[in-house]
Amino acid sequence: MAWKAFGKKDLPTSFLKAFAASNQGRGTFFLPNLSKLIPNFYFKDVPAFPMDHNVLQNGSIFRMFHASYSPALRMKEQAPGLRVPKKDRRVRRENRTEAPVEAPYVPPKSKLTLKPSSNKTIDIFEGMTIVELAKRTGVSIRHLQEIIVNVGEKVDSEFDPLSIDIAELVSMEVGVNVRRQHSDEGAVLQPRPAVVTVMGHVDHGKTSLLDALRQTSVAAKEAGGITQHLGAFVVEMPSGASITFLDTPGHAAFSAMRARGAAVTDIVVLVVAADDGIMPQTLEAMAHAQVANVPIVVAINKCDKPSADPERVRIQLGTEGLLLEDLGGDVQVVQVSAKTKLGLDKLEEALLLQAEIMDLKARIDGPSQAYVVEARLDRGRGPLATAIVKSGTLACGQYIVVGSEWGRIRSIRDMLGRATSSGRPAMPVEIEGLKGLPMAGDDVVVVDSEERARMLSNGRKKKLEKDRLLKASEERIEIEDTSEETPSTSRVELPMVVKADVQGTVQAVTDALRSLNSAQVFVNVLHVGVGPISQSDVDLAQACGASIVGFNVRSPPSGIILAANQASIKIFMHKVIYHLLEEIGNFIVEKAPGVNDTQIAGEGEVLSIFELKGRSKSKGPDVKIAGCRILDGHFSKSSKWRVLRSGEVVYECSCLSLKREKNDVDFVEGKGNECGLVLDCDDYKVGDIIQCLEEVKRKPRFVSSANGAVRIEC
């Protein structure tokens, strides 16, 4: 910016000398200063060009350096044609010492919360880069790098490979579920035994069939004669081959156990009783096998019975979409009898043939992956997990993470209780050394160090707690919505504390109890655990007003029973799932508040009408009496009444008088009895139907189906 000075006389010599000496030819005076020094000059904006300070004179160029035009705005009288906007009036701030004026609280605007991504699941693998992880999680690379640094891992580039444990930790930190993918590329694969799961409806002979194969008598020792646990066994077949069998319960409450068995198995043996045919749990087992994409071998059991009809079973299976070999499909069908051991050799041949077709192989070397089928708490040995090894070798001394729990393997035992140094693929083992009790269905992951195991376990626990709180809030919102929809019905909450012998049955009992929820009763499972009922369980139940459910656990000591009785805590102790659900169902029905309902207590027909006219004022107005005969039920004076004519309701009224043989009565009972009544609506005619209505409290009903499924009908 350059400014040119115009005036009536030359610039003062003193000013020019001072300007040239101090500024070396560059004008750095602001215009207010120049206007004071040179009052008879005004300044005009002209193009700038180089100047020599030795030849400064009237009309010289001054180069000005300033941030705004404010100096020029003050000289609007000397600068014609310059438009100046009006300046706002400056207000002097006062230092207030008095208290501020009270104003109503205005809540801050709610921030947009991101939708929880807990339902999103991504696949992770060993050696994936940060770029790949960012694409799958939908999070920026910079944010992932910050998380990795906080975890304690060094990051040089976004293309550096990550271990599968670090990838899982980072994914959980951003709220994403993960599914580990293990590759056997480059590893030496060796043949392994087949894992076979026996599934079917309750009491169709699954455990008896396994007893016949392994020459044992497990079925005779089970409570109630039904299987209520998921068992794993290695059976040496007569041909010399070994097969790992999983025995699953058939009761409807153990659906999750059957799903776990189908998830880890290679072949499913579908047991169907020849005299019973297809049942609900048979269809469910077929669905589990199809979802897991596992081949099925059908074993038609109890063929030795006189009422057995294997052909009917074949037709039923074909109708349900199972392509049998007899009908041109690939599903093998074997007729067996666990009692007489008929057809067991053919069943063995079918299983070995199916395993040979599948060419089952697994990696022996390297870190192991296993799947927990059951977990329990032993008083002397602590948490124990029964797992089936998928690949690799599980050895003592390894650090493992099982679900959200971690530990160092102290010992490994086979299903006969014998200690072994390692577990190989398709081998069921019992792992000892965990810090806590894992959940049935968790994966066993081998890690390098204790630090990594702790870190991974803590990350999973935080993720589980976050998901639990989110689920609890969703359930609370759902309960509030249902209560708003039905405001007239009061819903009673029944808190429960559940204890069972193993983790799988804990889950089964909990799911069965939650299935008993209805519009009138909400079963709230406060706490679940494995092991016997303890004093802490009684204290928790007393604090929350809960009942205690003990399934297949030993009876609590007398001191605990006495404390529970003094606190009025009800304890349900059972070893058979049928009896447990039946007693709890009846308890729920008893505690349910019920709903008010109107039912027809009696019905009568008007035979004749009597009119009393011309009565005195002291006796009241004219009266119209209906002579009725009771067709069904009874009549009660205090009830509500309804008059029907030609099948349609004409009036709803109350009874003023009810007489039986000239006597005032409150109640008339018995079909065919006659009575006279006066209603507050006197427009009834001969042939009308009069109904007596009563308000009743209708309770829900406990319903148990043939397959063991239970529900509460309101």
mmCIF file with all atom_site columns, C-alpha atoms in Angstrom, residues 134-211:
data_model
loop_
_atom_site.group_PDB
_atom_site.id
_atom_site.type_symbol
_atom_site.label_atom_id
_atom_site.label_alt_id
_atom_site.label_comp_id
_atom_site.label_asym_id
_atom_site.label_entity_id
_atom_site.label_seq_id
_atom_site.pdbx_PDB_ins_code
_atom_site.Cartn_x
_atom_site.Cartn_y
_atom_site.Cartn_z
_atom_site.occupancy
_atom_site.B_iso_or_equiv
_atom_site.pdbx_formal_charge
_atom_site.auth_seq_id
_atom_site.auth_comp_id
_atom_site.auth_asym_id
_atom_site.auth_atom_id
_atom_site.pdbx_PDB_model_num
ATOM 1  C CA . ALA A 1 134 ? -9.507  -50.042 9.667  1.00 0.00 ? 134 ALA A CA 1
ATOM 2  C CA . LYS A 1 135 ? -11.501 -51.117 6.611  1.00 0.00 ? 135 LYS A CA 1
ATOM 3  C CA . ARG A 1 136 ? -13.291 -53.849 8.543  1.00 0.00 ? 136 ARG A CA 1
ATOM 4  C CA . THR A 1 137 ? -14.019 -51.845 11.684 1.00 0.00 ? 137 THR A CA 1
ATOM 5  C CA . GLY A 1 138 ? -14.867 -48.595 9.888  1.00 0.00 ? 138 GLY A CA 1
ATOM 6  C CA . VAL A 1 139 ? -12.495 -46.599 12.153 1.00 0.00 ? 139 VAL A CA 1
ATOM 7  C CA . SER A 1 140 ? -9.742  -44.248 10.981 1.00 0.00 ? 140 SER A CA 1
ATOM 8  C CA . ILE A 1 141 ? -6.152  -45.493 10.836 1.00 0.00 ? 141 ILE A CA 1
ATOM 9  C CA . ARG A 1 142 ? -4.949  -42.714 13.153 1.00 0.00 ? 142 ARG A CA 1
ATOM 10 C CA . HIS A 1 143 ? -7.441  -43.726 15.845 1.00 0.00 ? 143 HIS A CA 1
ATOM 11 C CA . LEU A 1 144 ? -6.407  -47.390 15.586 1.00 0.00 ? 144 LEU A CA 1
ATOM 12 C CA . GLN A 1 145 ? -2.743  -46.419 15.856 1.00 0.00 ? 145 GLN A CA 1
ATOM 13 C CA . GLU A 1 146 ? -3.446  -44.473 19.050 1.00 0.00 ? 146 GLU A CA 1
ATOM 14 C CA . ILE A 1 147 ? -5.198  -47.499 20.555 1.00 0.00 ? 147 ILE A CA 1
ATOM 15 C CA . ILE A 1 148 ? -2.326  -49.808 19.583 1.00 0.00 ? 148 ILE A CA 1
ATOM 16 C CA . VAL A 1 149 ? 0.182   -47.458 21.232 1.00 0.00 ? 149 VAL A CA 1
ATOM 17 C CA . ASN A 1 150 ? -1.944  -47.359 24.400 1.00 0.00 ? 150 ASN A CA 1
ATOM 18 C CA . VAL A 1 151 ? -2.011  -51.166 24.410 1.00 0.00 ? 151 VAL A CA 1
ATOM 19 C CA . GLY A 1 152 ? 1.792   -51.092 24.498 1.00 0.00 ? 152 GLY A CA 1
ATOM 20 C CA . GLU A 1 153 ? 2.535   -52.238 20.965 1.00 0.00 ? 153 GLU A CA 1
ATOM 21 C CA . LYS A 1 154 ? 5.061   -50.428 18.784 1.00 0.00 ? 154 LYS A CA 1
ATOM 22 C CA . VAL A 1 155 ? 3.751   -49.190 15.432 1.00 0.00 ? 155 VAL A CA 1
ATOM 23 C CA . ASP A 1 156 ? 6.027   -47.970 12.645 1.00 0.00 ? 156 ASP A CA 1
ATOM 24 C CA . SER A 1 157 ? 3.650   -48.049 9.691  1.00 0.00 ? 157 SER A CA 1
ATOM 25 C CA . GLU A 1 158 ? 0.022   -48.762 8.956  1.00 0.00 ? 158 GLU A CA 1
ATOM 26 C CA . PHE A 1 159 ? 1.186   -51.673 6.817  1.00 0.00 ? 159 PHE A CA 1
ATOM 27 C CA . ASP A 1 160 ? 2.924   -53.484 9.685  1.00 0.00 ? 160 ASP A CA 1
ATOM 28 C CA . PRO A 1 161 ? 1.397   -56.895 10.510 1.00 0.00 ? 161 PRO A CA 1
ATOM 29 C CA . LEU A 1 162 ? -0.496  -57.254 13.784 1.00 0.00 ? 162 LEU A CA 1
ATOM 30 C CA . SER A 1 163 ? -0.843  -60.319 15.945 1.00 0.00 ? 163 SER A CA 1
ATOM 31 C CA . ILE A 1 164 ? -4.349  -61.725 16.177 1.00 0.00 ? 164 ILE A CA 1
ATOM 32 C CA . ASP A 1 165 ? -4.464  -60.907 19.909 1.00 0.00 ? 165 ASP A CA 1
ATOM 33 C CA . ILE A 1 166 ? -3.681  -57.211 19.335 1.00 0.00 ? 166 ILE A CA 1
ATOM 34 C CA . ALA A 1 167 ? -6.227  -57.097 16.509 1.00 0.00 ? 167 ALA A CA 1
ATOM 35 C CA . GLU A 1 168 ? -8.880  -58.459 18.868 1.00 0.00 ? 168 GLU A CA 1
ATOM 36 C CA . LEU A 1 169 ? -7.981  -55.979 21.617 1.00 0.00 ? 169 LEU A CA 1
ATOM 37 C CA . VAL A 1 170 ? -8.200  -53.035 19.223 1.00 0.00 ? 170 VAL A CA 1
ATOM 38 C CA . SER A 1 171 ? -11.494 -54.269 17.759 1.00 0.00 ? 171 SER A CA 1
ATOM 39 C CA . MET A 1 172 ? -13.041 -54.662 21.211 1.00 0.00 ? 172 MET A CA 1
ATOM 40 C CA . GLU A 1 173 ? -11.852 -51.174 22.140 1.00 0.00 ? 173 GLU A CA 1
ATOM 41 C CA . VAL A 1 174 ? -13.852 -49.678 19.255 1.00 0.00 ? 174 VAL A CA 1
ATOM 42 C CA . GLY A 1 175 ? -16.897 -51.787 20.162 1.00 0.00 ? 175 GLY A CA 1
ATOM 43 C CA . VAL A 1 176 ? -16.794 -54.459 17.438 1.00 0.00 ? 176 VAL A CA 1
ATOM 44 C CA . ASN A 1 177 ? -17.206 -58.203 17.907 1.00 0.00 ? 177 ASN A CA 1
ATOM 45 C CA . VAL A 1 178 ? -14.567 -60.421 16.350 1.00 0.00 ? 178 VAL A CA 1
ATOM 46 C CA . ARG A 1 179 ? -14.392 -63.900 14.897 1.00 0.00 ? 179 ARG A CA 1
ATOM 47 C CA . ARG A 1 180 ? -10.916 -65.437 14.844 1.00 0.00 ? 180 ARG A CA 1
ATOM 48 C CA . GLN A 1 181 ? -9.856  -67.082 11.605 1.00 0.00 ? 181 GLN A CA 1
ATOM 49 C CA . HIS A 1 182 ? -6.957  -69.524 11.754 1.00 0.00 ? 182 HIS A CA 1
ATOM 50 C CA . SER A 1 183 ? -5.122  -70.642 8.664  1.00 0.00 ? 183 SER A CA 1
ATOM 51 C CA . ASP A 1 184 ? -3.383  -74.004 8.307  1.00 0.00 ? 184 ASP A CA 1
ATOM 52 C CA . GLU A 1 185 ? -1.459  -72.880 5.223  1.00 0.00 ? 185 GLU A CA 1
ATOM 53 C CA . GLY A 1 186 ? 2.002   -74.409 5.209  1.00 0.00 ? 186 GLY A CA 1
ATOM 54 C CA . ALA A 1 187 ? 1.282   -76.673 8.196  1.00 0.00 ? 187 ALA A CA 1
ATOM 55 C CA . VAL A 1 188 ? 1.530   -80.450 8.154  1.00 0.00 ? 188 VAL A CA 1
ATOM 56 C CA . LEU A 1 189 ? -1.963  -81.961 8.361  1.00 0.00 ? 189 LEU A CA 1
ATOM 57 C CA . GLN A 1 190 ? -2.471  -85.431 9.755  1.00 0.00 ? 190 GLN A CA 1
ATOM 58 C CA . PRO A 1 191 ? -5.608  -87.615 9.923  1.00 0.00 ? 191 PRO A CA 1
ATOM 59 C CA . ARG A 1 192 ? -7.694  -87.237 13.065 1.00 0.00 ? 192 ARG A CA 1
ATOM 60 C CA . PRO A 1 193 ? -10.688 -89.101 14.568 1.00 0.00 ? 193 PRO A CA 1
ATOM 61 C CA . ALA A 1 194 ? -14.209 -87.971 13.790 1.00 0.00 ? 194 ALA A CA 1
ATOM 62 C CA . VAL A 1 195 ? -16.281 -86.020 16.323 1.00 0.00 ? 195 VAL A CA 1
ATOM 63 C CA . VAL A 1 196 ? -19.830 -87.395 16.306 1.00 0.00 ? 196 VAL A CA 1
ATOM 64 C CA . THR A 1 197 ? -22.748 -85.765 18.148 1.00 0.00 ? 197 THR A CA 1
ATOM 65 C CA . VAL A 1 198 ? -25.759 -87.881 19.051 1.00 0.00 ? 198 VAL A CA 1
ATOM 66 C CA . MET A 1 199 ? -28.955 -85.818 18.885 1.00 0.00 ? 199 MET A CA 1
ATOM 67 C CA . GLY A 1 200 ? -32.676 -86.473 18.979 1.00 0.00 ? 200 GLY A CA 1
ATOM 68 C CA . HIS A 1 201 ? -35.853 -86.219 21.019 1.00 0.00 ? 201 HIS A CA 1
ATOM 69 C CA . VAL A 1 202 ? -35.987 -86.933 24.725 1.00 0.00 ? 202 VAL A CA 1
ATOM 70 C CA . ASP A 1 203 ? -36.367 -90.622 25.668 1.00 0.00 ? 203 ASP A CA 1
ATOM 71 C CA . HIS A 1 204 ? -35.548 -91.888 22.167 1.00 0.00 ? 204 HIS A CA 1
ATOM 72 C CA . GLY A 1 205 ? -32.540 -93.870 23.434 1.00 0.00 ? 205 GLY A CA 1
ATOM 73 C CA . LYS A 1 206 ? -29.524 -91.683 22.672 1.00 0.00 ? 206 LYS A CA 1
ATOM 74 C CA . THR A 1 207 ? -27.571 -92.445 25.857 1.00 0.00 ? 207 THR A CA 1
ATOM 75 C CA . SER A 1 208 ? -28.608 -96.107 25.742 1.00 0.00 ? 208 SER A CA 1
ATOM 76 C CA . LEU A 1 209 ? -27.223 -96.324 22.224 1.00 0.00 ? 209 LEU A CA 1
ATOM 77 C CA . LEU A 1 210 ? -23.900 -94.874 23.383 1.00 0.00 ? 210 LEU A CA 1
ATOM 78 C CA . ASP A 1 211 ? -23.856 -97.282 26.326 1.00 0.00 ? 211 ASP A CA 1
#
